[in-house]
Short mmCIF file of C-alpha atoms and ligand atoms in Angstrom, two decimals:
data_model
loop_
_atom_site.label_atom_id
_atom_site.label_comp_id
_atom_site.label_asym_id
_atom_site.label_seq_id
_atom_site.Cartn_x
_atom_site.Cartn_y
_atom_site.Cartn_z
CA MET A 1 53.77 -5.91 -26.28
CA GLU A 2 56.64 -7.92 -24.73
CA GLN A 3 58.53 -6.29 -21.87
CA SER A 4 62.05 -7.32 -20.79
CA PHE A 5 63.51 -6.70 -17.35
CA ASN A 6 67.13 -6.99 -16.20
CA LYS A 7 68.14 -7.88 -12.67
CA ILE A 8 67.99 -4.84 -10.44
CA ASN A 9 70.94 -4.05 -8.17
CA ARG A 10 69.52 -1.56 -5.73
CA ILE A 11 66.28 0.34 -4.98
CA LYS A 12 66.54 3.84 -3.57
CA GLY A 13 64.21 6.84 -3.57
CA THR A 14 60.65 7.97 -3.15
CA LEU A 15 57.49 6.96 -5.03
CA ASN A 16 54.18 8.75 -5.39
CA ILE A 17 51.46 6.28 -6.29
CA PRO A 18 48.30 7.29 -8.20
CA GLY A 19 44.92 7.26 -6.45
CA ASP A 20 43.43 4.01 -5.13
CA LYS A 21 41.33 2.25 -7.78
CA SER A 22 38.51 1.15 -5.44
CA ILE A 23 38.20 4.59 -3.83
CA SER A 24 38.43 6.29 -7.25
CA HIS A 25 35.55 4.22 -8.69
CA ARG A 26 33.44 5.09 -5.66
CA SER A 27 34.33 8.81 -5.78
CA VAL A 28 33.22 8.93 -9.44
CA ILE A 29 30.01 6.99 -8.74
CA PHE A 30 28.98 8.94 -5.62
CA SER A 31 29.69 12.31 -7.22
CA SER A 32 27.74 11.25 -10.33
CA LEU A 33 24.75 10.28 -8.15
CA ALA A 34 24.89 13.57 -6.24
CA GLU A 35 23.31 16.70 -7.65
CA GLY A 36 25.75 19.44 -8.71
CA LYS A 37 29.48 20.02 -8.50
CA SER A 38 31.92 17.66 -6.73
CA VAL A 39 35.71 17.72 -6.95
CA ILE A 40 37.92 14.60 -6.85
CA TYR A 41 41.64 14.98 -6.09
CA ASN A 42 44.30 12.39 -7.01
CA LEU A 43 41.90 10.17 -8.96
CA GLY A 44 43.41 6.87 -10.18
CA ASN A 45 44.64 7.05 -13.78
CA GLY A 46 44.07 3.45 -14.90
CA GLU A 47 41.73 2.22 -17.65
CA ASP A 48 39.25 0.74 -15.15
CA VAL A 49 38.48 4.12 -13.57
CA LYS A 50 38.14 5.58 -17.07
CA SER A 51 35.52 2.90 -17.80
CA THR A 52 33.44 4.08 -14.83
CA ILE A 53 33.77 7.70 -15.97
CA SER A 54 32.70 6.89 -19.53
CA CYS A 55 29.63 4.93 -18.36
CA PHE A 56 28.40 7.85 -16.23
CA ALA A 57 29.30 10.39 -18.94
CA ALA A 58 27.02 8.40 -21.28
CA MET A 59 24.19 8.98 -18.77
CA GLY A 60 24.55 12.76 -18.65
CA VAL A 61 27.22 13.37 -16.00
CA GLU A 62 29.70 16.10 -16.91
CA PHE A 63 33.41 15.52 -16.15
CA ILE A 64 35.84 18.45 -16.41
CA PRO A 65 39.56 17.81 -15.84
CA GLY A 66 40.90 20.47 -13.43
CA ASN A 67 44.28 21.25 -11.94
CA ALA A 68 45.30 17.84 -10.40
CA SER A 69 41.61 17.19 -9.93
CA LEU A 70 38.44 16.13 -11.71
CA ILE A 71 35.31 18.24 -11.49
CA VAL A 72 32.09 16.24 -11.66
CA ASN A 73 28.68 17.76 -12.31
CA GLY A 74 26.40 15.02 -11.01
CA CYS A 75 22.81 14.42 -12.09
CA GLY A 76 20.99 13.94 -8.76
CA TYR A 77 18.47 11.33 -7.58
CA LYS A 78 17.13 9.26 -10.55
CA LYS A 79 18.02 12.01 -13.01
CA PHE A 80 20.45 10.11 -15.24
CA ILE A 81 19.50 10.09 -18.91
CA LYS A 82 19.06 6.92 -20.96
CA PRO A 83 22.38 6.08 -22.67
CA LEU A 84 22.23 5.89 -26.46
CA ALA A 85 24.21 2.62 -26.62
CA PRO A 86 25.09 -0.26 -24.25
CA LEU A 87 27.39 0.89 -21.45
CA PHE A 88 30.87 -0.58 -22.01
CA ALA A 89 32.64 -1.48 -18.74
CA GLY A 90 35.90 -2.55 -20.43
CA ASN A 91 37.89 -4.88 -18.15
CA SER A 92 36.34 -3.61 -14.92
CA GLY A 93 34.36 -5.88 -12.59
CA THR A 94 33.96 -3.05 -10.07
CA THR A 95 32.40 -0.76 -12.73
CA THR A 96 29.96 -3.49 -13.78
CA ARG A 97 28.84 -4.66 -10.38
CA LEU A 98 28.51 -1.23 -8.76
CA LEU A 99 26.87 0.33 -11.84
CA THR A 100 24.24 -2.44 -11.92
CA GLY A 101 23.15 -1.48 -8.38
CA VAL A 102 22.53 2.04 -9.70
CA LEU A 103 20.88 1.08 -13.02
CA VAL A 104 18.22 -1.19 -11.49
CA ASN A 105 16.76 1.95 -9.88
CA GLN A 106 16.55 4.14 -12.99
CA ASN A 107 13.50 4.81 -15.14
CA PHE A 108 15.04 3.51 -18.38
CA ASP A 109 16.21 0.16 -19.76
CA SER A 110 19.97 -0.33 -20.00
CA GLU A 111 22.63 -2.85 -20.96
CA ILE A 112 26.23 -3.42 -19.81
CA THR A 113 28.89 -5.05 -21.98
CA GLY A 114 32.61 -5.65 -21.41
CA ASP A 115 35.82 -6.99 -22.94
CA GLU A 116 36.53 -10.71 -23.33
CA SER A 117 37.87 -11.19 -19.78
CA LEU A 118 34.99 -9.30 -18.14
CA SER A 119 32.48 -11.19 -20.29
CA ASN A 120 33.61 -14.42 -18.59
CA ARG A 121 33.34 -13.17 -15.02
CA PRO A 122 30.51 -14.22 -12.66
CA MET A 123 27.57 -11.81 -12.34
CA LYS A 124 24.97 -14.08 -10.68
CA ARG A 125 26.43 -12.94 -7.36
CA ILE A 126 24.87 -9.47 -7.94
CA ILE A 127 21.88 -10.56 -10.01
CA THR A 128 20.60 -12.75 -7.13
CA PRO A 129 20.31 -10.05 -4.42
CA LEU A 130 19.22 -7.29 -6.82
CA THR A 131 16.47 -9.58 -8.16
CA GLN A 132 15.38 -10.22 -4.56
CA MET A 133 14.97 -6.43 -4.30
CA GLY A 134 12.59 -6.52 -7.29
CA ALA A 135 15.04 -5.74 -10.12
CA LYS A 136 14.60 -7.29 -13.56
CA ILE A 137 17.98 -8.34 -14.98
CA SER A 138 18.78 -10.80 -17.72
CA ALA A 139 22.26 -12.16 -18.42
CA ALA A 140 23.87 -14.72 -20.73
CA SER A 141 22.86 -18.30 -19.77
CA ASN A 142 25.95 -18.81 -17.58
CA GLY A 143 25.27 -15.61 -15.64
CA THR A 144 27.78 -13.44 -17.50
CA LEU A 145 27.74 -10.20 -19.54
CA PRO A 146 26.06 -8.76 -21.47
CA ILE A 147 23.44 -8.00 -18.84
CA LYS A 148 20.19 -6.21 -19.63
CA ILE A 149 18.39 -4.24 -16.95
CA SER A 150 14.71 -3.24 -17.16
CA GLY A 151 14.01 0.25 -15.88
CA SER A 152 10.98 1.60 -13.97
CA GLN A 153 10.77 -1.36 -11.57
CA LYS A 154 9.46 -0.91 -8.05
CA LEU A 155 12.28 -2.05 -5.78
CA HIS A 156 12.06 -2.82 -2.06
CA PRO A 157 14.68 -3.15 0.68
CA ILE A 158 16.00 -6.54 1.78
CA ASP A 159 18.12 -7.99 4.57
CA TYR A 160 20.91 -9.69 2.64
CA GLU A 161 23.50 -11.98 4.17
CA LEU A 162 26.45 -12.07 1.77
CA PRO A 163 27.21 -15.67 0.76
CA LEU A 164 30.83 -14.69 -0.03
CA ALA A 165 33.28 -12.01 1.12
CA SER A 166 32.95 -9.52 -1.75
CA ALA A 167 33.08 -5.73 -1.55
CA GLN A 168 31.67 -5.53 -5.07
CA VAL A 169 28.55 -7.54 -4.21
CA LYS A 170 28.15 -5.65 -0.93
CA SER A 171 28.46 -2.31 -2.74
CA SER A 172 26.04 -3.29 -5.49
CA VAL A 173 23.31 -3.99 -2.91
CA ILE A 174 24.20 -0.82 -0.95
CA LEU A 175 23.98 1.32 -4.10
CA SER A 176 20.55 -0.08 -4.82
CA GLY A 177 19.50 0.45 -1.18
CA LEU A 178 20.56 4.12 -1.45
CA HIS A 179 17.55 4.67 -3.73
CA LEU A 180 14.93 3.24 -1.33
CA GLU A 181 12.98 4.98 1.47
CA ASP A 182 13.16 2.06 3.90
CA GLU A 183 16.30 0.47 5.26
CA THR A 184 18.27 -2.25 3.47
CA LYS A 185 20.61 -4.32 5.65
CA VAL A 186 23.70 -6.05 4.30
CA ILE A 187 25.11 -8.69 6.63
CA GLU A 188 28.78 -9.56 6.32
CA LYS A 189 30.26 -12.58 8.12
CA THR A 190 33.79 -12.09 6.76
CA GLU A 191 34.79 -8.48 6.27
CA SER A 192 35.79 -7.26 2.79
CA ARG A 193 37.13 -3.78 1.91
CA ASP A 194 34.88 -1.19 3.52
CA HIS A 195 35.27 1.93 1.33
CA THR A 196 31.59 2.12 0.33
CA GLU A 197 30.24 2.20 3.87
CA ARG A 198 33.01 4.55 5.07
CA MET A 199 32.67 7.04 2.23
CA LEU A 200 28.87 7.14 2.52
CA GLY A 201 29.09 7.30 6.34
CA LEU A 202 26.67 4.38 6.75
CA LYS A 203 25.49 3.11 10.12
CA ILE A 204 27.20 -0.14 11.17
CA SER A 205 26.00 -2.54 13.86
CA ASN A 206 27.25 -5.94 14.96
CA LYS A 207 25.33 -9.12 15.75
CA ASP A 208 26.58 -12.65 16.48
CA GLY A 209 30.03 -11.83 15.12
CA SER A 210 28.64 -10.41 11.84
CA LYS A 211 28.84 -6.81 10.64
CA ILE A 212 25.51 -5.25 9.59
CA ILE A 213 25.50 -2.27 7.22
CA HIS A 214 22.35 -0.11 7.20
CA VAL A 215 21.46 1.97 4.15
CA SER A 216 18.49 3.95 2.86
CA LYS A 217 17.71 7.02 0.77
CA LYS A 218 18.71 9.25 3.67
CA ASN A 219 22.33 8.22 2.92
CA TYR A 220 22.06 9.32 -0.75
CA PRO A 221 25.26 11.32 -1.41
CA SER A 222 25.43 15.11 -1.72
CA ALA A 223 27.99 16.92 -3.84
CA GLY A 224 31.36 17.34 -2.09
CA GLU A 225 35.11 16.82 -2.18
CA TYR A 226 36.98 13.53 -2.38
CA ILE A 227 40.71 13.21 -1.69
CA VAL A 228 41.85 9.81 -2.94
CA PRO A 229 44.90 8.28 -1.21
CA GLY A 230 47.50 6.34 -3.24
CA ASP A 231 46.62 2.75 -4.13
CA ILE A 232 48.04 0.18 -1.69
CA SER A 233 47.36 -2.57 -4.27
CA THR A 234 49.57 -0.69 -6.77
CA ALA A 235 52.20 0.05 -4.09
CA ALA A 236 52.12 -3.67 -3.19
CA PHE A 237 54.28 -4.59 -6.21
CA PHE A 238 57.12 -2.40 -4.97
CA LEU A 239 57.12 -3.82 -1.43
CA PRO A 240 58.79 -7.21 -2.13
CA LEU A 241 61.03 -5.48 -4.67
CA ALA A 242 62.45 -3.06 -2.07
CA LEU A 243 62.59 -5.68 0.68
CA LEU A 244 64.29 -8.36 -1.42
CA THR A 245 66.89 -6.13 -3.14
CA HIS A 246 70.16 -5.68 -1.19
CA ASN A 247 71.13 -2.38 0.35
CA SER A 248 67.79 -0.76 -0.56
CA GLU A 249 65.48 1.81 0.96
CA LEU A 250 62.18 3.03 -0.48
CA LEU A 251 59.66 5.58 0.74
CA ILE A 252 56.16 5.23 -0.77
CA LYS A 253 54.21 8.41 -0.06
CA ASN A 254 50.57 8.77 0.86
CA VAL A 255 49.07 5.29 0.32
CA SER A 256 45.79 3.98 1.69
CA ILE A 257 46.36 2.06 4.92
CA ASN A 258 42.69 1.29 5.47
CA GLU A 259 42.50 -1.73 7.86
CA THR A 260 40.65 -3.81 5.27
CA ARG A 261 43.50 -3.38 2.73
CA ILE A 262 46.76 -3.77 4.69
CA GLY A 263 46.91 -7.57 4.86
CA ILE A 264 49.87 -7.47 2.46
CA ILE A 265 51.83 -5.32 4.94
CA THR A 266 50.86 -7.55 7.88
CA ILE A 267 52.02 -10.69 6.06
CA LEU A 268 55.27 -9.23 4.70
CA LYS A 269 56.11 -7.97 8.21
CA SER A 270 55.44 -11.44 9.67
CA MET A 271 57.75 -12.84 6.97
CA GLY A 272 60.51 -10.56 8.34
CA GLY A 273 59.95 -7.43 6.22
CA ASN A 274 61.21 -4.12 7.61
CA ILE A 275 58.16 -1.86 6.89
CA THR A 276 57.07 1.17 8.88
CA ALA A 277 54.13 3.53 8.37
CA GLU A 278 54.54 7.21 9.18
CA ASN A 279 52.86 10.58 8.54
CA ILE A 280 49.32 9.17 9.02
CA LYS A 281 46.44 11.29 7.62
CA HIS A 282 42.61 11.07 7.55
CA ASN A 283 40.63 12.24 4.49
CA SER A 284 37.16 11.49 3.02
CA GLY A 285 36.59 8.82 5.70
CA GLU A 286 39.82 7.04 4.68
CA ILE A 287 43.28 6.73 6.25
CA SER A 288 46.64 7.06 4.49
CA GLY A 289 50.32 7.16 5.38
CA ASP A 290 53.88 6.93 4.01
CA LEU A 291 55.49 3.48 3.93
CA LEU A 292 59.22 3.14 4.55
CA LEU A 293 60.81 -0.11 3.38
CA LYS A 294 64.33 -1.43 4.02
CA SER A 295 66.08 -4.55 2.66
CA SER A 296 65.15 -7.64 4.65
CA SER A 297 65.42 -11.39 4.35
CA LEU A 298 62.01 -13.03 4.14
CA LYS A 299 60.75 -16.42 5.29
CA ASN A 300 57.44 -17.94 4.13
CA ILE A 301 54.77 -18.26 6.81
CA GLU A 302 51.35 -19.87 7.12
CA ILE A 303 48.76 -17.47 5.63
CA PRO A 304 45.64 -17.44 7.85
CA ARG A 305 42.23 -18.02 6.23
CA HIS A 306 40.61 -14.87 7.68
CA ILE A 307 43.11 -12.56 5.95
CA ILE A 308 42.35 -13.82 2.39
CA PRO A 309 39.66 -11.19 1.49
CA ASN A 310 42.06 -8.49 2.75
CA ILE A 311 44.87 -9.65 0.38
CA ILE A 312 42.72 -10.86 -2.51
CA ASP A 313 44.39 -8.59 -5.11
CA GLU A 314 47.87 -9.04 -3.64
CA ILE A 315 48.16 -12.85 -3.75
CA PRO A 316 50.08 -12.94 -7.09
CA ILE A 317 52.75 -10.53 -5.78
CA LEU A 318 52.84 -12.32 -2.44
CA ALA A 319 53.57 -15.55 -4.33
CA VAL A 320 56.44 -13.74 -6.07
CA ALA A 321 57.83 -12.74 -2.66
CA GLY A 322 57.38 -16.41 -1.71
CA VAL A 323 59.66 -17.52 -4.59
CA ILE A 324 62.63 -15.59 -3.16
CA ALA A 325 61.73 -16.08 0.53
CA ASP A 326 63.02 -19.14 2.42
CA GLY A 327 60.82 -22.21 2.80
CA LYS A 328 57.66 -23.52 1.21
CA PHE A 329 54.91 -21.11 0.06
CA SER A 330 51.33 -22.24 0.49
CA ILE A 331 47.99 -20.49 0.08
CA ARG A 332 44.51 -22.05 0.39
CA ASN A 333 40.88 -20.82 0.79
CA ALA A 334 41.39 -18.44 -2.14
CA LYS A 335 39.05 -19.92 -4.80
CA GLU A 336 37.82 -16.36 -5.57
CA LEU A 337 41.12 -15.86 -7.43
CA ARG A 338 39.76 -18.03 -10.25
CA GLY A 339 37.10 -15.38 -11.07
CA LYS A 340 39.38 -12.33 -11.34
CA GLU A 341 40.69 -10.64 -14.54
CA SER A 342 42.29 -14.04 -15.28
CA ASP A 343 42.13 -17.32 -13.39
CA ARG A 344 44.93 -16.15 -11.11
CA ILE A 345 45.51 -19.58 -9.53
CA SER A 346 46.26 -21.21 -12.86
CA ALA A 347 48.10 -18.10 -14.18
CA VAL A 348 50.48 -18.00 -11.19
CA CYS A 349 51.04 -21.78 -11.29
CA TYR A 350 51.75 -21.71 -15.03
CA ASN A 351 54.41 -19.02 -14.58
CA LEU A 352 55.99 -20.64 -11.51
CA LYS A 353 56.28 -23.93 -13.38
CA LEU A 354 58.30 -22.10 -16.07
CA LEU A 355 60.96 -21.55 -13.37
CA GLY A 356 61.21 -25.28 -12.73
CA LEU A 357 59.76 -25.06 -9.20
CA ASN A 358 57.71 -27.93 -7.67
CA VAL A 359 54.20 -26.47 -7.93
CA THR A 360 50.95 -28.07 -6.74
CA GLU A 361 47.68 -26.47 -7.84
CA PHE A 362 44.50 -26.85 -5.77
CA GLU A 363 40.96 -25.72 -6.57
CA ASP A 364 41.33 -23.03 -3.89
CA GLY A 365 45.05 -22.22 -3.98
CA PHE A 366 48.54 -23.52 -4.66
CA GLU A 367 51.87 -24.35 -3.02
CA PHE A 368 55.44 -24.50 -4.23
CA ASP A 369 59.04 -24.97 -3.23
CA GLY A 370 62.35 -25.90 -4.86
CA VAL A 371 65.13 -24.01 -6.60
CA ILE A 372 64.86 -21.87 -9.72
CA LYS A 373 66.22 -23.82 -12.71
CA ASN A 374 65.29 -21.56 -15.61
CA GLN A 375 67.32 -18.36 -15.40
CA TYR A 376 65.59 -16.47 -18.26
CA PRO A 377 61.86 -17.24 -18.28
CA VAL A 378 59.32 -15.71 -20.68
CA PHE A 379 56.24 -15.26 -18.51
CA ASP A 380 52.62 -15.02 -19.67
CA SER A 381 50.52 -12.13 -18.30
CA PHE A 382 47.26 -13.79 -19.42
CA GLY A 383 46.19 -10.21 -20.25
CA ASP A 384 45.89 -9.55 -16.49
CA HIS A 385 47.47 -6.36 -15.07
CA ARG A 386 48.32 -7.89 -11.69
CA ILE A 387 49.92 -11.00 -13.23
CA ALA A 388 51.95 -8.78 -15.59
CA MET A 389 53.29 -6.58 -12.75
CA SER A 390 53.93 -9.53 -10.39
CA PHE A 391 56.09 -11.38 -12.90
CA GLY A 392 57.74 -8.11 -13.98
CA ILE A 393 58.88 -7.72 -10.36
CA LEU A 394 60.04 -11.35 -10.21
CA SER A 395 62.07 -10.81 -13.39
CA LEU A 396 63.85 -7.89 -11.69
CA LEU A 397 64.85 -10.25 -8.87
CA LEU A 398 66.14 -13.11 -11.08
CA SER A 399 69.87 -13.33 -11.90
CA ASN A 400 69.38 -12.98 -15.66
CA GLY A 401 66.09 -11.04 -15.62
CA GLY A 402 63.02 -12.15 -17.58
CA LYS A 403 60.36 -11.20 -20.09
CA ILE A 404 56.58 -10.85 -19.92
CA ASN A 405 54.26 -10.97 -22.89
CA ASN A 406 51.16 -8.78 -23.32
CA PHE A 407 52.57 -6.37 -20.75
CA ASN A 408 50.35 -3.40 -21.69
CA SER A 409 47.59 -4.91 -19.56
CA VAL A 410 49.31 -2.94 -16.71
CA ASN A 411 47.39 0.10 -18.01
CA ILE A 412 44.26 -1.28 -16.34
CA SER A 413 45.49 -0.13 -12.93
CA ASN A 414 48.92 1.51 -13.32
CA PRO A 415 50.02 2.99 -16.67
CA ASP A 416 53.08 4.50 -14.91
CA PHE A 417 54.60 1.21 -13.70
CA ILE A 418 57.74 1.34 -15.89
CA LYS A 419 58.24 5.08 -15.25
CA GLN A 420 57.99 4.50 -11.49
CA LEU A 421 60.52 1.64 -11.64
CA LYS A 422 63.00 3.84 -13.49
CA THR A 423 62.85 6.53 -10.78
CA ILE A 424 63.84 4.09 -8.01
CA SER A 425 66.31 1.75 -9.82
CA ARG A 426 69.96 2.34 -9.01
C1 S3P B 501 37.06 -4.40 -5.36
C2 S3P B 501 36.80 -5.54 -4.65
C3 S3P B 501 37.52 -6.82 -4.84
C4 S3P B 501 38.81 -6.63 -5.62
C5 S3P B 501 38.66 -5.70 -6.79
C6 S3P B 501 38.14 -4.33 -6.36
C7 S3P B 501 36.24 -3.19 -5.09
O1 S3P B 501 36.68 -7.71 -5.55
O2 S3P B 501 39.31 -7.88 -6.07
O3 S3P B 501 39.92 -5.52 -7.44
O4 S3P B 501 36.67 -2.09 -5.46
O5 S3P B 501 35.17 -3.34 -4.49
P1 S3P B 501 35.58 -8.62 -4.79
O6 S3P B 501 34.79 -7.70 -3.98
O7 S3P B 501 34.76 -9.27 -5.85
O8 S3P B 501 36.38 -9.62 -4.02
#
């Protein structure tokens, strides 16, 4: 489906954003592991979260939609049932990597498959530590899906120093460690999003500048309540839009402002963005607040290396802000972007080149400057929800608008994107 956008004149109003995707996946997984009834409020409504639900439903977990909530009747420790068919994780890397940490501890064989994009994404990063714990996993020769997991293996705890900043790898090892009597330690040199350890209430220690996460069976989740805050990564698309549109003011209600996720706010503020957080709340170990945005003029800044894991999903929309902001945009140390739903370095560069900008692509990033020459570009989403929404926003900021192909990929994280835009466009 092709989607056209006209230039927007003014943004005004209030947005409610659906539940955070990362926290939603974890709420579904932890309540499926627990025995008995849990309730999740404000669960994310994207396809990725649905993939996690359908995988656990195939293993005997009961999901009952309630009034603005989802009731989950979880199976309890090692009580999942063998699925009748391979578990299909759709487009979702988080589903695959976290689910694998659970499956290696079950008493049945299992298999995970995914769509074309997911089938090209790297899985060795989880296979390596889980194998060190005693798991038996086989993957395609280049370490991709489908992966097959042998059940009934005797696993043991490990001390694992993460070779890359990845919350998915960290969580996969933690989920496996949750099934073991003795303590597994995950050592993180560069911090990635910390929802897993927060939501499970894990013990954290620090040594030589690294964070150490301690997990064992005593942290296995019990049934409970999860209140999911709005998704900051979904809200992120509206931030440059409100800031860069004249005479605009936007209030985004109840979004996650977890420290490990707010790099996008920090950078946009340093670029000159008028953003304030108010009405701060604490729920399910997480923190949320309302974001108030007012029109601002932005200037590109140097993006520090240490903040990259914190903005990993927001780099495409940050680049879009960089197109309208003054000065040269440059981002490096972000090679991880090549292994996302698309190769986001080449996808962003391809689309920026369509505008006639001077773009240089590096293995670990890109930079660009120059003036926009093409006033009605037709962008390619590469089937990637975040590329689709980023270039949708850019189209709204261009004098003649723009078009994006394969736009329905937005359903992966935010099926309401167009509806939300309509409520705030003036
Ligand atoms: C996620 C972690 C990040 C992020 C992804 C969601 C999570 O991936 O890009 O969208 O929920 O743990 P990595 O941990 O692989 O960087």
